[in-house]
Structure formats: C-alpha cells, structure tokens
XYZ file of C-alpha atoms in Angstrom:
194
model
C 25.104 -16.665 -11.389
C 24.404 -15.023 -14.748
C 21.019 -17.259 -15.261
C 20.368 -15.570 -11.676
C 20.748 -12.090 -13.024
C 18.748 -12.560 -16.139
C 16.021 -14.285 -14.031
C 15.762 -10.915 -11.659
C 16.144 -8.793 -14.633
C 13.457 -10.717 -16.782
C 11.154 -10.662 -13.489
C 12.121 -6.851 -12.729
C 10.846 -5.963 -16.690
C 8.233 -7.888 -16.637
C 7.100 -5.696 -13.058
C 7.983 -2.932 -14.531
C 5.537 -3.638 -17.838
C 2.841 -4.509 -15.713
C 2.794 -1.918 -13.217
C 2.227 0.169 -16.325
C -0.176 -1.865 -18.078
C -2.095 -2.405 -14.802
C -2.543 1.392 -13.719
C -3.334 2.023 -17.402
C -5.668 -0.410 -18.263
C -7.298 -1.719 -14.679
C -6.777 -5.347 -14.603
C -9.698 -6.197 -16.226
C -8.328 -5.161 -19.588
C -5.001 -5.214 -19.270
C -3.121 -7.766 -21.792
C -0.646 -10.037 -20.918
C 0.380 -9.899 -24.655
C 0.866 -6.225 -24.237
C 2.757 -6.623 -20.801
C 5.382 -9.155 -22.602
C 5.725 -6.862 -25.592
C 6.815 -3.728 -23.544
C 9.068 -6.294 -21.408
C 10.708 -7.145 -24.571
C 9.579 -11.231 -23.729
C 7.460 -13.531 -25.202
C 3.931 -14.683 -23.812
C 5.870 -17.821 -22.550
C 8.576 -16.205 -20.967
C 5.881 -14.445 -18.682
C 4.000 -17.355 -17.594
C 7.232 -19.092 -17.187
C 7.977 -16.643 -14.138
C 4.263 -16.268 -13.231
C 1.845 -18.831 -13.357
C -0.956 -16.218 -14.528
C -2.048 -12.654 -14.776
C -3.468 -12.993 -11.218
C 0.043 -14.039 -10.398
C 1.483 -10.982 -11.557
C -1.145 -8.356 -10.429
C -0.339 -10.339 -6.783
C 3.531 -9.569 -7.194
C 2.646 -5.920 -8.456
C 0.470 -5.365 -5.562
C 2.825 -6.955 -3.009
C 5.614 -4.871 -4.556
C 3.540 -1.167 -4.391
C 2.126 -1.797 -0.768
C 6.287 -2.401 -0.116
C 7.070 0.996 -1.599
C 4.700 2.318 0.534
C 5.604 1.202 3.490
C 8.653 2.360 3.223
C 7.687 5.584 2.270
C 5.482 5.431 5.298
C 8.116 4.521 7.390
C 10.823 7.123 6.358
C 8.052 9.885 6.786
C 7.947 8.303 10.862
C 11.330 8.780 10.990
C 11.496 12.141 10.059
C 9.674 12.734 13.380
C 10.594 12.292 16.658
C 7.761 12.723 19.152
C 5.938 8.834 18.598
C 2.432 10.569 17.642
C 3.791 13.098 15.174
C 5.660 9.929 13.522
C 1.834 8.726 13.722
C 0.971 11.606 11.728
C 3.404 11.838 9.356
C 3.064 8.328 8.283
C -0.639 8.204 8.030
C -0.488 11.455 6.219
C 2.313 9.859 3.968
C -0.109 6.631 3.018
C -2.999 8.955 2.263
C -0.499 11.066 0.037
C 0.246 7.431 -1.871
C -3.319 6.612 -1.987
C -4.013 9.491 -4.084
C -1.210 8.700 -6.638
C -2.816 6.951 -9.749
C -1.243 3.808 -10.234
C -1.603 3.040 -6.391
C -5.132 3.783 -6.998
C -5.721 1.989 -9.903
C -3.928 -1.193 -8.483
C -3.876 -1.235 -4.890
C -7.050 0.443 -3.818
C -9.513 -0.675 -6.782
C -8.600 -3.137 -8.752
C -6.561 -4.674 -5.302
C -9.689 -6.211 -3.332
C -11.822 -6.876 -6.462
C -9.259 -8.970 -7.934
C -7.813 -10.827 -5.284
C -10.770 -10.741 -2.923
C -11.089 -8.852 0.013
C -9.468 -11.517 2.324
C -6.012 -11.810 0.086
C -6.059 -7.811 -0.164
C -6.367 -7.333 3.291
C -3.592 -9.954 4.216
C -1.467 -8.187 2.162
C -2.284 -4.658 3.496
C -1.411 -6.292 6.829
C 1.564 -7.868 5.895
C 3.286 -4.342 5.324
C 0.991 -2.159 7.796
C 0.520 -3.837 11.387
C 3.643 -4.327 12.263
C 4.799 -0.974 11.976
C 1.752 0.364 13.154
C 1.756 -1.548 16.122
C 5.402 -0.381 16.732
C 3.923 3.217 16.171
C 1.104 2.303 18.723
C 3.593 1.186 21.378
C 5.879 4.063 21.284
C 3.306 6.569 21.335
C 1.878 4.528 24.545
C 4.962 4.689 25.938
C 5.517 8.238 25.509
C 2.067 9.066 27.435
C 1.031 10.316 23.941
C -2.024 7.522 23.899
C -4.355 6.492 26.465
C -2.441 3.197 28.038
C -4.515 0.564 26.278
C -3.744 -2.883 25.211
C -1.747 -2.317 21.825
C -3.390 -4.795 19.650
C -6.986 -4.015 19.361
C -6.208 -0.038 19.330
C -3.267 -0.789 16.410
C -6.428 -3.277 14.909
C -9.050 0.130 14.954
C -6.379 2.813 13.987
C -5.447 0.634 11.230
C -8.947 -0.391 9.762
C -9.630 3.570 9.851
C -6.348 4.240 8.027
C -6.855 1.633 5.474
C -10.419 2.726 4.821
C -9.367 6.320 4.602
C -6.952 5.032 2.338
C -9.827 3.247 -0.166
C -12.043 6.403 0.309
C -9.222 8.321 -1.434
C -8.176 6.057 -4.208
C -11.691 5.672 -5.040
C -12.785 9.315 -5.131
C -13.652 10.931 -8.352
C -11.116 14.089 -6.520
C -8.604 12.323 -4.312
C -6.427 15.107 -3.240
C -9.828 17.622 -1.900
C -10.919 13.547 -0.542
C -6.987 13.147 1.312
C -7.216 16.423 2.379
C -10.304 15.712 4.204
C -9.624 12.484 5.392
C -6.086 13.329 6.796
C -8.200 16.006 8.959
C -10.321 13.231 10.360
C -7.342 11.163 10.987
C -5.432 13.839 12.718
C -8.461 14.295 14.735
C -8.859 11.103 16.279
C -5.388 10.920 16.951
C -5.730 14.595 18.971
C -9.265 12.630 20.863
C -7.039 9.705 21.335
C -3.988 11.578 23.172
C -6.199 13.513 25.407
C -7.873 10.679 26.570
C-alpha cells in the first residue's frame, strides 16, 4: 500500500512539474532534466513512470482535456433548459481555451506533438460523449431541429473544437473567445429555430 502511495505521489509531482515546464517552455524545449529537478526525482525515476517525454506530454494532455471537461460539464449543470447547458458549456471550453497553459499544451503544442489523429482521439475521448448527451436532450426538449444525433453532435463538435484552436492560437485570445462564443451562440439560435 505505501509503494502505491509513493507511486501516485511520484506520478502526481512529476504532472505537476511538467504541466509547468510544458506551458512554460512549449514542448519543444522543455527539459526532462528540468521537469525531474522541480519534481524533486532523478532523470531515472521519470522514465521509470513514463517511457519518454512524449509519454508525459500524452498524460499532461489527457489530464488538462479531463479538467476541462469537467469544468465543461459543471457549467451544463448550472443550467437547466438543454440548449442553455449547450451554451454554457461551449462558452466554458472557449473560456479554458484562452487560459495559457491549455493553450500552450492542449491547443498548440497538442496536435503538433502527438499528431493530429492522437490529438483528436483524445479531444473525443472527453468531448462526444457529453456532447452527444447535450445533443439529445436539447432534441428532446424541441430546442433542436429533430435530427439524427450523431452527425449533428459530429458538426457541433468539429466547430467547437476549431473555435477552441482559433482561440488558443490567437495572438489576443480573450477579443478571439469573445468573438467566437458569438458565432457559436449563433448557430445554436439558427439551429433551434430550424
């Protein structure tokens, strides 16, 4: 049990140290000396727990697009009308996609990193089911046009995502949110008229 504990606490450190060395740095430059150092570990104990750096930018990405779904999905639930959830969580990932380190790791360093295919699994790992969900309710509700659920969750997705990368990319992401959430709320208004 206690070689348990240390194992999640050496693994929690070392996330911790490379969230910060990854958001600082881009993964291009960032160190793996430097990310053991402010873990308090050794080089060894690092690649003992991941195999590489790409290994541990995966687990740092996978961890952030967690947090944000669940940021997403507590800004839903503050609503209770299905297409103001909509709204609220879309504007709540555009809100994270402006914060730096989700920037820096998710939204540019993310897909050129681990490809385009790998980032976009893992985007869809913690987005479409939710979405979907979302989708369905609002359906339900009358609030959308009733459409088959899958390819409209596939197209309200891609243009959330790619709002999403517009903003963490923009040289002013908050005027570049502000924007985009406009557009977004937009379609959605176009979509429940329909």
């Amino acid at each position: 049990m206690k070689r348990t504990r240390d194992a999640d606490r050496t693994t929690r450190a070392l996330l911790d140290s490379a969230r910060r060395e990854f958001a600082g740095a881009g993964y291009q430059d960032a160190r793996t000396a430097t990310i053991a150092a402010r873990a308090n570990l050794t080089r060894g104990a690092l690649y003992h727990h991941y195999r590489d750096k790409l290994a541990l930018f995966t687990a740092v990405v996978e961890e952030i697009q967690a947090e944000i779904a669940d940021e997403v999905t507590a800004a839903a639930r503050a609503e209770t009308a299905p297409l103001a959830a909509m709204r609220a969580g879309c504007a709540r990932y555009l809100d994270c996609c402006a914060r730096s380190d989700v920037r820096q790791i998710v939204l540019i360093d993310g897909p050129a990193a681990l490809g385009w295919e790998t980032w976009q699994a893992i985007d869809e790992r913690h987005a479409f089911d939710a979405t979907r969900a979302a989708v369905r309710a609002a359906i339900k509700a009358g609030e959308l046009p009733d459409v088959p659920d899958e390819p409209l969750t596939r197209v309200l997705l891609g243009v959330i995502t790619h709002a999403g990368l517009d903003v963490g990319r923009s040289s002013n992401p908050r005027r570049r949110r502000r924007e985009l959430g406009s557009v977004i709320d937009l379609i959605l208004d176009r979509l429940s008229q329909s």
